[in-house]
Tab-separated table of C-alpha atoms in Angstrom:
chain	number	residue	atom	x	y	z
A	1	UNK	CA	-214.577	13.973	-169.087
A	2	UNK	CA	-212.638	16.430	-167.340
A	3	UNK	CA	-210.193	19.044	-168.248
A	4	UNK	CA	-206.363	18.931	-166.939
A	5	UNK	CA	-207.492	21.994	-164.831
A	6	UNK	CA	-209.824	20.286	-163.274
A	7	UNK	CA	-207.675	17.308	-162.533
A	8	UNK	CA	-204.679	19.300	-161.359
A	9	UNK	CA	-207.185	21.153	-158.724
A	10	UNK	CA	-207.608	17.786	-156.950
A	11	UNK	CA	-203.824	16.671	-157.419
A	12	UNK	CA	-201.343	17.577	-154.478
A	13	UNK	CA	-197.821	19.356	-155.372
A	14	UNK	CA	-198.347	19.004	-159.055
A	15	UNK	CA	-196.793	21.367	-161.694
A	16	UNK	CA	-197.656	21.252	-165.046
A	17	UNK	CA	-196.289	22.013	-168.416
A	18	UNK	CA	-198.588	22.616	-171.586
A	19	UNK	CA	-202.164	23.654	-172.258
A	20	UNK	CA	-204.509	23.170	-169.084
A	21	UNK	CA	-207.944	23.216	-171.292
A	22	UNK	CA	-207.115	19.881	-172.743
A	23	UNK	CA	-209.999	17.309	-172.804
A	24	UNK	CA	-209.047	14.274	-170.879
A	25	UNK	CA	-211.824	11.422	-171.529
A	26	UNK	CA	-209.926	8.294	-170.421
A	27	UNK	CA	-207.272	7.235	-167.929
A	28	UNK	CA	-204.983	4.544	-168.023
A	29	UNK	CA	-201.934	3.370	-166.694
A	30	UNK	CA	-201.414	0.611	-169.192
A	31	UNK	CA	-199.788	2.183	-172.471
A	32	UNK	CA	-201.434	-1.003	-174.130
A	33	UNK	CA	-204.995	0.661	-173.412
A	34	UNK	CA	-204.104	4.504	-174.378
A	35	UNK	CA	-206.554	6.024	-176.755
A	36	UNK	CA	-207.110	9.090	-178.384
A	37	UNK	CA	-207.819	11.597	-175.258
A	38	UNK	CA	-205.772	9.624	-172.698
A	39	UNK	CA	-203.923	10.720	-169.624
A	40	UNK	CA	-201.432	8.140	-169.183
A	41	UNK	CA	-200.002	7.515	-165.482
A	42	UNK	CA	-196.644	6.874	-165.190
A	43	UNK	CA	-196.472	4.153	-162.363
A	44	UNK	CA	-193.089	2.643	-161.307
A	45	UNK	CA	-193.210	-0.994	-159.966
A	46	UNK	CA	-190.923	-3.740	-158.978
A	47	UNK	CA	-190.200	-4.599	-162.678
A	48	UNK	CA	-191.838	-1.838	-165.004
A	49	UNK	CA	-191.293	1.697	-164.938
A	50	UNK	CA	-194.142	3.541	-166.848
A	51	UNK	CA	-191.852	6.468	-167.757
A	52	UNK	CA	-190.276	4.050	-170.276
A	53	UNK	CA	-193.557	3.824	-172.176
A	54	UNK	CA	-194.317	7.481	-172.936
A	55	UNK	CA	-193.260	7.517	-176.455
A	56	UNK	CA	-195.499	4.411	-177.218
A	57	UNK	CA	-198.372	6.075	-175.082
A	58	UNK	CA	-198.200	9.405	-177.260
A	59	UNK	CA	-198.086	7.497	-180.241
A	60	UNK	CA	-201.452	5.760	-179.050
A	61	UNK	CA	-203.449	8.931	-178.488
A	62	UNK	CA	-202.189	10.387	-175.178
A	63	UNK	CA	-202.889	14.014	-174.841
A	64	UNK	CA	-201.356	14.342	-171.051
A	65	UNK	CA	-198.923	12.469	-168.848
A	66	UNK	CA	-198.545	12.349	-165.253
A	67	UNK	CA	-195.036	11.657	-164.398
A	68	UNK	CA	-192.736	11.703	-161.650
A	69	UNK	CA	-189.492	11.677	-163.743
A	70	UNK	CA	-188.377	14.148	-166.656
A	71	UNK	CA	-189.536	13.083	-169.941
A	72	UNK	CA	-189.884	14.341	-173.525
A	73	UNK	CA	-192.941	14.739	-175.326
A	74	UNK	CA	-194.544	16.939	-178.201
A	75	UNK	CA	-195.593	20.511	-176.994
A	76	UNK	CA	-199.332	19.706	-177.673
A	77	UNK	CA	-198.950	17.275	-174.899
A	78	UNK	CA	-199.644	18.051	-171.364
A	79	UNK	CA	-197.071	16.970	-168.342
A	80	UNK	CA	-198.238	16.716	-164.828
A	81	UNK	CA	-195.232	16.253	-162.808
A	82	UNK	CA	-195.522	15.100	-158.945
A	83	UNK	CA	-193.416	13.450	-156.554
A	84	UNK	CA	-195.539	10.163	-156.369
A	85	UNK	CA	-197.741	9.190	-159.366
A	86	UNK	CA	-199.328	6.541	-157.112
A	87	UNK	CA	-200.580	8.946	-154.717
A	88	UNK	CA	-201.615	11.563	-157.331
A	89	UNK	CA	-203.844	8.551	-159.294
A	90	UNK	CA	-205.463	7.879	-155.938
A	91	UNK	CA	-206.370	11.664	-155.744
A	92	UNK	CA	-207.729	12.149	-159.693
A	93	UNK	CA	-209.135	8.668	-160.881
A	94	UNK	CA	-212.019	8.636	-158.067
A	95	UNK	CA	-212.546	12.541	-159.121
A	96	UNK	CA	-212.554	11.674	-162.722
A	97	UNK	CA	-215.189	9.294	-162.539
A	98	UNK	CA	-217.275	11.146	-160.419
A	99	UNK	CA	-216.765	9.235	-157.085
A	100	UNK	CA	-219.081	6.311	-157.926
A	101	UNK	CA	-218.034	4.353	-154.899
A	102	UNK	CA	-220.112	7.296	-152.576
A	103	UNK	CA	-223.345	6.842	-154.648
A	104	UNK	CA	-224.118	3.311	-154.083
A	105	UNK	CA	-224.516	1.560	-151.090
A	106	UNK	CA	-220.832	0.007	-150.768
A	107	UNK	CA	-220.240	-3.412	-148.660
A	108	UNK	CA	-216.655	-4.423	-148.104
A	109	UNK	CA	-216.089	-7.643	-147.241
A	110	UNK	CA	-212.149	-8.547	-145.951
A	111	UNK	CA	-210.367	-11.614	-144.049
A	112	UNK	CA	-208.424	-14.631	-145.063
A	113	UNK	CA	-210.899	-17.125	-145.837
A	114	UNK	CA	-214.635	-16.934	-146.810
A	115	UNK	CA	-214.945	-13.466	-148.719
A	116	UNK	CA	-215.969	-14.926	-152.350
A	117	UNK	CA	-218.724	-16.591	-150.560
A	118	UNK	CA	-219.670	-14.496	-148.194
A	119	UNK	CA	-220.139	-11.625	-150.669
A	120	UNK	CA	-222.178	-14.221	-153.053
A	121	UNK	CA	-224.464	-14.685	-150.279
A	122	UNK	CA	-224.975	-11.035	-149.204
A	123	UNK	CA	-225.907	-10.419	-153.372
A	124	UNK	CA	-228.086	-13.349	-153.156
A	125	UNK	CA	-230.379	-11.993	-150.482
A	126	UNK	CA	-229.929	-8.543	-151.460
A	127	UNK	CA	-231.129	-9.516	-155.196
A	128	UNK	CA	-234.045	-11.159	-153.446
A	129	UNK	CA	-235.211	-7.890	-151.919
A	130	UNK	CA	-235.318	-6.488	-155.695
A	131	UNK	CA	-232.126	-4.752	-155.399
A	132	UNK	CA	-229.858	-4.425	-158.420
A	133	UNK	CA	-226.609	-5.787	-157.067
A	134	UNK	CA	-222.688	-5.727	-158.095
A	135	UNK	CA	-220.165	-8.288	-156.770
A	136	UNK	CA	-216.092	-7.559	-157.123
A	137	UNK	CA	-214.370	-10.344	-156.081
A	138	UNK	CA	-211.958	-13.277	-156.608
A	139	UNK	CA	-213.929	-15.202	-159.247
A	140	UNK	CA	-215.540	-12.427	-161.332
A	141	UNK	CA	-217.193	-8.971	-161.505
A	142	UNK	CA	-221.082	-8.846	-161.704
A	143	UNK	CA	-223.258	-6.045	-162.542
A	144	UNK	CA	-226.969	-7.065	-162.494
A	145	UNK	CA	-227.311	-10.305	-164.290
A	146	UNK	CA	-223.940	-9.773	-166.423
A	147	UNK	CA	-220.573	-11.336	-165.765
A	148	UNK	CA	-217.089	-9.933	-166.279
A	149	UNK	CA	-213.709	-11.654	-166.013
A	150	UNK	CA	-211.220	-10.288	-163.285
A	151	UNK	CA	-207.467	-10.597	-162.571
A	152	UNK	CA	-206.873	-9.152	-159.143
A	153	UNK	CA	-209.083	-9.682	-156.240
A	154	UNK	CA	-209.483	-6.090	-155.910
A	155	UNK	CA	-208.689	-4.038	-158.951
A	156	UNK	CA	-206.146	-1.252	-159.331
A	157	UNK	CA	-207.627	2.309	-158.388
A	158	UNK	CA	-208.207	2.951	-162.434
A	159	UNK	CA	-209.732	-0.316	-163.327
A	160	UNK	CA	-211.748	-0.326	-159.693
A	161	UNK	CA	-213.104	3.454	-160.631
A	162	UNK	CA	-214.098	2.691	-164.047
A	163	UNK	CA	-216.178	-0.576	-162.765
A	164	UNK	CA	-217.788	0.972	-160.259
A	165	UNK	CA	-218.554	4.030	-162.505
A	166	UNK	CA	-220.383	1.357	-165.041
A	167	UNK	CA	-222.246	-0.102	-162.102
A	168	UNK	CA	-223.470	3.326	-161.222
A	169	UNK	CA	-224.535	3.754	-165.079
A	170	UNK	CA	-226.180	0.539	-165.070
A	171	UNK	CA	-228.254	1.255	-161.899
A	172	UNK	CA	-226.655	-0.742	-159.280
A	173	UNK	CA	-227.953	-0.013	-156.186
A	174	UNK	CA	-225.629	-2.183	-153.770
A	175	UNK	CA	-221.918	-3.084	-154.320
A	176	UNK	CA	-220.088	-5.994	-152.356
A	177	UNK	CA	-216.663	-6.251	-152.823
A	178	UNK	CA	-213.888	-8.275	-151.511
A	179	UNK	CA	-211.433	-6.228	-150.140
A	180	UNK	CA	-207.910	-7.634	-150.220
A	181	UNK	CA	-205.130	-6.599	-147.461
A	182	UNK	CA	-203.055	-5.733	-150.791
A	183	UNK	CA	-205.634	-3.450	-151.737
A	184	UNK	CA	-206.054	-1.653	-148.308
A	185	UNK	CA	-202.281	-1.548	-147.833
A	186	UNK	CA	-201.869	-0.084	-151.448
A	187	UNK	CA	-204.833	2.432	-151.099
A	188	UNK	CA	-206.353	0.450	-154.490
A	189	UNK	CA	-209.770	1.231	-152.759
A	190	UNK	CA	-209.202	5.194	-152.744
A	191	UNK	CA	-212.168	7.497	-153.071
A	192	UNK	CA	-214.590	4.619	-151.977
A	193	UNK	CA	-216.529	5.062	-148.963
A	194	UNK	CA	-217.909	1.886	-147.413
A	195	UNK	CA	-221.092	1.828	-145.889
A	196	UNK	CA	-220.774	-1.806	-144.114
A	197	UNK	CA	-217.331	-3.637	-143.513
A	198	UNK	CA	-217.134	-7.541	-142.710
A	199	UNK	CA	-214.406	-9.013	-141.221
A	200	UNK	CA	-214.448	-13.130	-141.749
A	201	UNK	CA	-211.457	-14.362	-140.092
A	202	UNK	CA	-207.519	-14.064	-140.207
A	203	UNK	CA	-205.005	-16.882	-140.565
A	204	UNK	CA	-201.609	-16.750	-142.018
A	205	UNK	CA	-201.205	-15.932	-145.970
A	206	UNK	CA	-199.607	-12.992	-148.057
A	207	UNK	CA	-196.460	-12.976	-145.632
A	208	UNK	CA	-194.571	-12.572	-148.970
A	209	UNK	CA	-196.067	-9.042	-149.256
A	210	UNK	CA	-196.752	-7.909	-145.945
A	211	UNK	CA	-193.458	-9.447	-144.238
A	212	UNK	CA	-195.407	-9.662	-140.683
A	213	UNK	CA	-198.574	-10.865	-139.202
A	214	UNK	CA	-199.020	-7.765	-137.497
A	215	UNK	CA	-198.774	-5.761	-140.937
A	216	UNK	CA	-201.252	-8.121	-142.588
A	217	UNK	CA	-203.658	-7.393	-139.598
A	218	UNK	CA	-203.028	-3.827	-139.441
A	219	UNK	CA	-204.075	-3.972	-143.554
A	220	UNK	CA	-207.192	-5.594	-142.725
A	221	UNK	CA	-208.177	-2.980	-139.930
A	222	UNK	CA	-207.907	-0.315	-142.584
A	223	UNK	CA	-211.208	-1.168	-143.786
A	224	UNK	CA	-212.808	-0.771	-140.207
A	225	UNK	CA	-210.945	2.504	-139.799
A	226	UNK	CA	-212.828	3.706	-142.989
A	227	UNK	CA	-215.847	2.680	-142.039
A	228	UNK	CA	-215.512	4.270	-138.600
A	229	UNK	CA	-214.188	7.580	-139.891
A	230	UNK	CA	-216.448	10.950	-138.989
A	231	UNK	CA	-217.797	13.281	-141.478
A	232	UNK	CA	-218.238	11.195	-144.551
A	233	UNK	CA	-220.601	11.602	-147.078
A	234	UNK	CA	-223.100	8.491	-146.645
A	235	UNK	CA	-224.914	7.844	-143.233
A	236	UNK	CA	-226.102	4.252	-141.437
A	237	UNK	CA	-222.695	2.710	-141.308
A	238	UNK	CA	-222.063	-1.091	-139.726
A	239	UNK	CA	-219.484	-3.586	-139.140
A	240	UNK	CA	-219.964	-7.120	-138.729
A	241	UNK	CA	-216.983	-8.795	-137.137
A	242	UNK	CA	-216.617	-12.741	-136.514
A	243	UNK	CA	-215.995	-12.737	-132.605
A	244	UNK	CA	-214.831	-16.329	-132.739
A	245	UNK	CA	-212.143	-15.482	-134.566
A	246	UNK	CA	-208.934	-15.019	-132.508
A	247	UNK	CA	-208.407	-11.713	-134.076
A	248	UNK	CA	-211.761	-10.329	-133.812
A	249	UNK	CA	-211.432	-8.447	-130.651
A	250	UNK	CA	-208.381	-6.885	-132.596
A	251	UNK	CA	-210.289	-5.695	-135.170
A	252	UNK	CA	-213.319	-4.468	-133.054
A	253	UNK	CA	-210.578	-2.187	-130.998
A	254	UNK	CA	-210.084	-0.049	-134.532
A	255	UNK	CA	-213.898	-0.179	-135.394
A	256	UNK	CA	-216.305	2.545	-133.565
A	257	UNK	CA	-219.399	2.333	-136.348
A	258	UNK	CA	-222.426	0.179	-135.164
A	259	UNK	CA	-221.267	-3.426	-134.816
A	260	UNK	CA	-222.679	-6.880	-135.154
A	261	UNK	CA	-220.801	-9.731	-133.836
A	262	UNK	CA	-221.468	-13.311	-135.029
A	263	UNK	CA	-220.151	-16.785	-133.968
A	264	UNK	CA	-221.128	-20.318	-132.724
A	265	UNK	CA	-220.012	-20.184	-129.279
A	266	UNK	CA	-222.338	-18.179	-127.410
A	267	UNK	CA	-220.174	-14.862	-127.890
A	268	UNK	CA	-221.955	-13.196	-130.654
A	269	UNK	CA	-225.028	-10.729	-131.170
A	270	UNK	CA	-225.806	-13.076	-134.135
A	271	UNK	CA	-225.201	-16.829	-133.315
A	272	UNK	CA	-225.811	-20.365	-135.039
A	273	UNK	CA	-226.681	-23.042	-132.316
A	274	UNK	CA	-227.754	-26.312	-132.808
A	275	UNK	CA	-225.530	-27.018	-136.136
A	276	UNK	CA	-226.362	-30.225	-137.909
A	277	UNK	CA	-223.947	-30.539	-141.170
A	278	UNK	CA	-224.191	-33.512	-143.866
A	279	UNK	CA	-222.219	-33.789	-147.003
A	280	UNK	CA	-224.386	-31.734	-149.397
A	281	UNK	CA	-226.606	-29.389	-146.565
A	282	UNK	CA	-226.308	-27.615	-143.376
A	283	UNK	CA	-229.028	-26.978	-140.801
A	284	UNK	CA	-229.263	-24.598	-137.459
A	285	UNK	CA	-231.018	-22.024	-135.536
A	286	UNK	CA	-229.676	-18.494	-136.228
A	287	UNK	CA	-230.454	-16.629	-132.800
A	288	UNK	CA	-231.043	-12.575	-133.061
A	289	UNK	CA	-232.046	-10.419	-130.581
A	290	UNK	CA	-234.052	-12.949	-128.370
A	291	UNK	CA	-235.327	-14.917	-131.499
A	292	UNK	CA	-234.561	-18.377	-133.107
A	293	UNK	CA	-235.067	-18.820	-136.894
A	294	UNK	CA	-234.517	-22.185	-137.964
A	295	UNK	CA	-232.539	-22.279	-141.341
A	296	UNK	CA	-231.636	-25.199	-143.776
A	297	UNK	CA	-228.572	-24.462	-146.342
A	298	UNK	CA	-227.690	-26.272	-149.424
A	299	UNK	CA	-224.174	-25.387	-148.535
A	300	UNK	CA	-222.138	-27.459	-146.286
A	301	UNK	CA	-219.553	-26.886	-143.908
A	302	UNK	CA	-218.848	-24.981	-140.539
A	303	UNK	CA	-217.169	-22.659	-142.624
A	304	UNK	CA	-219.948	-21.505	-144.603
A	305	UNK	CA	-222.284	-21.516	-141.616
A	306	UNK	CA	-219.807	-18.584	-140.652
A	307	UNK	CA	-220.195	-16.962	-143.976
A	308	UNK	CA	-223.390	-17.318	-143.686
A	309	UNK	CA	-223.738	-15.386	-140.276
A	310	UNK	CA	-221.351	-12.846	-141.748
A	311	UNK	CA	-223.709	-12.183	-144.806
A	312	UNK	CA	-226.927	-11.853	-142.600
A	313	UNK	CA	-225.262	-9.372	-140.563
A	314	UNK	CA	-224.613	-7.230	-143.507
A	315	UNK	CA	-228.136	-7.689	-144.691
A	316	UNK	CA	-229.457	-6.549	-141.229
A	317	UNK	CA	-227.760	-3.419	-141.584
A	318	UNK	CA	-228.707	-2.736	-144.894
A	319	UNK	CA	-232.459	-2.952	-143.517
A	320	UNK	CA	-233.429	-6.568	-144.717
A	321	UNK	CA	-235.817	-8.194	-141.896
A	322	UNK	CA	-234.460	-11.673	-140.669
A	323	UNK	CA	-237.662	-13.506	-142.111
A	324	UNK	CA	-236.757	-11.865	-145.566
A	325	UNK	CA	-233.095	-13.165	-145.199
A	326	UNK	CA	-234.076	-16.554	-144.169
A	327	UNK	CA	-236.355	-17.199	-147.237
A	328	UNK	CA	-234.037	-15.706	-149.529
A	329	UNK	CA	-231.360	-18.123	-148.257
A	330	UNK	CA	-233.474	-21.417	-148.675
A	331	UNK	CA	-232.309	-21.932	-152.654
A	332	UNK	CA	-228.746	-20.308	-152.252
A	333	UNK	CA	-226.190	-22.680	-153.795
A	334	UNK	CA	-222.542	-23.030	-153.458
A	335	UNK	CA	-220.032	-20.318	-155.642
A	336	UNK	CA	-217.910	-22.244	-158.166
A	337	UNK	CA	-215.035	-23.625	-156.771
A	338	UNK	CA	-216.023	-23.399	-153.137
A	339	UNK	CA	-216.528	-26.682	-151.936
A	340	UNK	CA	-218.030	-27.556	-155.326
A	341	UNK	CA	-218.984	-31.314	-155.654
A	342	UNK	CA	-218.203	-33.335	-158.915
A	343	UNK	CA	-220.628	-35.842	-159.730
A	344	UNK	CA	-220.487	-38.527	-162.306
A	345	UNK	CA	-222.697	-41.076	-160.642
A	346	UNK	CA	-219.575	-42.399	-158.756
A	347	UNK	CA	-219.852	-44.190	-155.175
A	348	UNK	CA	-217.529	-41.240	-153.561
A	349	UNK	CA	-217.315	-37.774	-153.067
A	350	UNK	CA	-214.969	-35.597	-155.482
A	351	UNK	CA	-214.748	-31.937	-153.730
A	352	UNK	CA	-212.782	-29.114	-155.419
A	353	UNK	CA	-212.209	-26.225	-153.445
A	354	UNK	CA	-210.206	-23.118	-153.563
A	355	UNK	CA	-208.583	-23.445	-149.974
A	356	UNK	CA	-205.009	-22.232	-150.283
A	357	UNK	CA	-204.228	-21.095	-147.166
A	358	UNK	CA	-203.366	-23.259	-144.059
A	359	UNK	CA	-206.644	-22.422	-142.520
A	360	UNK	CA	-208.537	-22.945	-145.689
A	361	UNK	CA	-207.570	-26.388	-146.229
A	362	UNK	CA	-207.899	-27.299	-142.274
A	363	UNK	CA	-211.354	-26.147	-142.660
A	364	UNK	CA	-212.355	-28.123	-145.779
A	365	UNK	CA	-210.695	-31.316	-144.703
A	366	UNK	CA	-212.722	-30.757	-140.910
A	367	UNK	CA	-215.849	-31.064	-143.112
A	368	UNK	CA	-214.713	-33.824	-144.995
A	369	UNK	CA	-213.875	-35.854	-141.986
A	370	UNK	CA	-217.458	-35.268	-140.590
A	371	UNK	CA	-218.978	-36.438	-143.755
A	372	UNK	CA	-216.703	-39.349	-144.806
A	373	UNK	CA	-217.509	-43.076	-144.474
A	374	UNK	CA	-214.409	-44.317	-145.268
A	375	UNK	CA	-210.978	-42.429	-146.279
A	376	UNK	CA	-209.990	-38.746	-147.413
A	377	UNK	CA	-207.784	-38.420	-150.545
A	378	UNK	CA	-206.229	-35.231	-150.688
A	379	UNK	CA	-204.633	-33.339	-153.809
A	380	UNK	CA	-203.096	-30.328	-153.450
A	381	UNK	CA	-200.026	-28.030	-153.612
A	382	UNK	CA	-198.694	-24.512	-153.231
A	383	UNK	CA	-198.416	-21.654	-155.502
A	384	UNK	CA	-195.252	-20.011	-156.539
A	385	UNK	CA	-193.776	-16.921	-156.103
A	386	UNK	CA	-195.925	-16.752	-152.824
A	387	UNK	CA	-195.529	-17.225	-149.221
A	388	UNK	CA	-193.181	-19.792	-148.843
A	389	UNK	CA	-193.531	-20.594	-145.218
A	390	UNK	CA	-197.070	-22.044	-145.404
A	391	UNK	CA	-195.908	-24.820	-147.903
A	392	UNK	CA	-194.636	-27.368	-145.013
A	393	UNK	CA	-197.623	-25.904	-142.674
A	394	UNK	CA	-200.233	-27.114	-145.460
A	395	UNK	CA	-198.328	-30.156	-145.653
A	396	UNK	CA	-198.255	-31.239	-141.737
A	397	UNK	CA	-202.348	-30.204	-141.833
A	398	UNK	CA	-203.123	-32.669	-145.019
A	399	UNK	CA	-201.458	-35.251	-143.154
A	400	UNK	CA	-203.256	-34.781	-139.931
A	401	UNK	CA	-206.792	-35.048	-141.827
A	402	UNK	CA	-205.870	-37.295	-145.156
A	403	UNK	CA	-205.351	-40.960	-145.287
A	404	UNK	CA	-203.941	-40.851	-149.025
A	405	UNK	CA	-202.062	-37.544	-150.237
A	406	UNK	CA	-201.237	-36.404	-153.372
A	407	UNK	CA	-198.815	-33.476	-153.126
A	408	UNK	CA	-199.046	-31.776	-156.461
A	409	UNK	CA	-198.356	-28.612	-158.483
A	410	UNK	CA	-200.730	-25.465	-158.319
A	411	UNK	CA	-199.524	-22.281	-159.876
A	412	UNK	CA	-195.523	-22.574	-159.879
A	413	UNK	CA	-195.265	-19.338	-161.253
A	414	UNK	CA	-191.489	-18.514	-161.776
A	415	UNK	CA	-190.691	-21.011	-159.281
A	416	UNK	CA	-189.476	-24.845	-159.924
A	417	UNK	CA	-192.297	-26.834	-159.283
A	418	UNK	CA	-190.097	-29.776	-157.992
A	419	UNK	CA	-189.108	-27.527	-155.310
A	420	UNK	CA	-192.178	-26.317	-154.172
A	421	UNK	CA	-194.056	-29.517	-153.687
A	422	UNK	CA	-190.806	-30.992	-152.109
A	423	UNK	CA	-191.049	-28.198	-149.391
A	424	UNK	CA	-194.683	-29.290	-149.061
A	425	UNK	CA	-193.698	-32.996	-149.038
A	426	UNK	CA	-191.455	-32.215	-145.873
A	427	UNK	CA	-194.468	-31.086	-143.981
A	428	UNK	CA	-196.600	-34.436	-144.741
A	429	UNK	CA	-193.826	-36.160	-143.970
A	430	UNK	CA	-193.446	-34.653	-140.414
A	431	UNK	CA	-197.220	-35.063	-139.667
A	432	UNK	CA	-198.018	-38.409	-141.524
A	433	UNK	CA	-200.076	-40.602	-139.124
A	434	UNK	CA	-199.698	-44.274	-139.119
A	435	UNK	CA	-201.583	-46.121	-141.772
A	436	UNK	CA	-201.527	-43.361	-144.143
A	437	UNK	CA	-199.973	-43.071	-147.312
A	438	UNK	CA	-198.644	-39.855	-149.849
A	439	UNK	CA	-197.235	-39.835	-153.013
A	440	UNK	CA	-195.420	-36.569	-155.052
A	441	UNK	CA	-196.810	-36.279	-158.420
A	442	UNK	CA	-195.745	-33.078	-159.799
A	443	UNK	CA	-197.991	-33.041	-162.914
A	444	UNK	CA	-201.452	-31.724	-161.480
A	445	UNK	CA	-203.369	-33.633	-164.208
A	446	UNK	CA	-201.865	-36.960	-163.261
A	447	UNK	CA	-202.540	-36.681	-159.630
A	448	UNK	CA	-205.998	-35.893	-160.149
A	449	UNK	CA	-206.274	-39.152	-161.970
A	450	UNK	CA	-204.343	-40.678	-159.640
A	451	UNK	CA	-206.560	-39.860	-156.876
A	452	UNK	CA	-209.668	-40.861	-158.488
A	453	UNK	CA	-208.325	-44.146	-159.819
A	454	UNK	CA	-207.565	-45.051	-156.117
A	455	UNK	CA	-210.868	-43.664	-154.755
A	456	UNK	CA	-213.211	-46.548	-153.239
A	457	UNK	CA	-216.845	-46.443	-151.928
A	458	UNK	CA	-217.430	-43.998	-149.401
A	459	UNK	CA	-214.203	-41.852	-149.869
A	460	UNK	CA	-213.986	-38.089	-149.983
A	461	UNK	CA	-211.749	-36.652	-152.653
A	462	UNK	CA	-210.312	-33.250	-151.842
A	463	UNK	CA	-208.766	-31.429	-154.948
A	464	UNK	CA	-207.658	-28.091	-153.018
A	465	UNK	CA	-206.050	-25.008	-154.113
A	466	UNK	CA	-207.227	-23.993	-157.637
A	467	UNK	CA	-211.075	-23.844	-156.965
A	468	UNK	CA	-212.716	-21.847	-159.770
A	469	UNK	CA	-209.686	-21.025	-161.847
A	470	UNK	CA	-209.507	-22.283	-165.496
A	471	UNK	CA	-205.898	-22.013	-165.793
A	472	UNK	CA	-202.562	-22.647	-164.463
A	473	UNK	CA	-199.795	-20.508	-164.494
A	474	UNK	CA	-196.314	-21.568	-165.619
A	475	UNK	CA	-192.929	-20.152	-165.777
A	476	UNK	CA	-193.408	-19.285	-169.396
A	477	UNK	CA	-196.924	-19.614	-170.303
A	478	UNK	CA	-200.411	-19.536	-168.499
A	479	UNK	CA	-202.454	-23.055	-169.714
A	480	UNK	CA	-206.219	-23.662	-169.818
A	481	UNK	CA	-206.286	-25.906	-166.691
A	482	UNK	CA	-209.572	-26.860	-164.393
A	483	UNK	CA	-209.598	-29.025	-161.812
A	484	UNK	CA	-213.227	-29.898	-162.281
A	485	UNK	CA	-212.651	-30.507	-165.677
A	486	UNK	CA	-210.122	-32.946	-164.914
A	487	UNK	CA	-211.765	-34.745	-162.298
A	488	UNK	CA	-214.733	-35.436	-164.367
A	489	UNK	CA	-212.549	-36.885	-167.202
A	490	UNK	CA	-210.779	-38.952	-164.699
A	491	UNK	CA	-214.475	-40.278	-163.171
A	492	UNK	CA	-215.658	-40.894	-167.080
A	493	UNK	CA	-212.718	-43.155	-167.392
A	494	UNK	CA	-213.182	-45.275	-164.465
């Protein structure tokens, strides 16, 4: 808890009307979450203006309001007025929670693809060393052995600081976070001091938000600028960067912290060599500081070799010995919805994967190409209200690798799903190889059933785009939908 006076001491350019000795026991920017003792922050967004909900917040028990527009409230309610409530929120919320992001080892993982698997591999290794681990990412929040749902890859400032404070209270020593480009651009990670920053890769995504690829790259680089900043509270900083990625050197240019580079092409300080990849496993040698360490993983794909190398680099900065890392990795299994095999005794492989970017789709299809005995069957679509330029690109990629392609709906959101699938199908038609075929089945359930019905022994069916998600976002509602469940039903019908 903090008083109004304590909060205004850390907010720049604030004027106050009302009592300053009022005790604040809770902070929120969501009027639905206001309770007795809350400070309600009025945020102004593209669709909602928080100032319109002040009366509702006061009725629910708010004792103070942080605003940037004139408001009318009872005299007993303190009003903190600033030019920009978002900046003020970034200043006061971490202070309210006593800066929990400075009380644990903080490992931030950023990049277009691979963040979820990399954070989970890091967590697996650190748990094996006896540390209590927290994970914040696309799939969920993990605190020790408890799991909680999540709605954004990196939550907003209020939610993030609350989660971090909960981790501190429960004795977490290491927090591993997926750090999205949105979070870095919008400074959702305000008040967090990272110890290790990890860069996985950079390919086209989120241009609906960033507008240009340079802006997207600049947002990712903020994590490395932060970990490199002087005069911070914590010591022993580090950066782990994929040197094989075309943008790895650009990220390195923004980093001055101690560095581990990784790759498989002989350029990294941490290298994977002599790779053998099967349908369910991968084996290779890890080369570091002149020594070779053989490793056998229960996950497949070249992309997972890179994810594992990234995680190893992060754990080396956390002081874990390579021998202990290798031992811990021997029993790591796939993250839900990441090249997840659906098994019902069928004579072909069915894989569900979250791949929703051009690079992500190409990675899993390249892996399928290495393990397939007959045909690759691809079921995928693209989300609505997101970067539309990648739709035909992903269509061409699917056509490049797939023998049979089913273009379907993903999360259409407010867009017309027929329009989205048509844009994807244009790319498929452009890239279609001789002998390959495609179908447009907008209903995702029907598309999955059709693909599995057509599959023969030795085929690989790739169902891409939604991975771990157990819902589908439509124009007027969100329904339960899980690719894995639908695939299992289709397999049982055969």
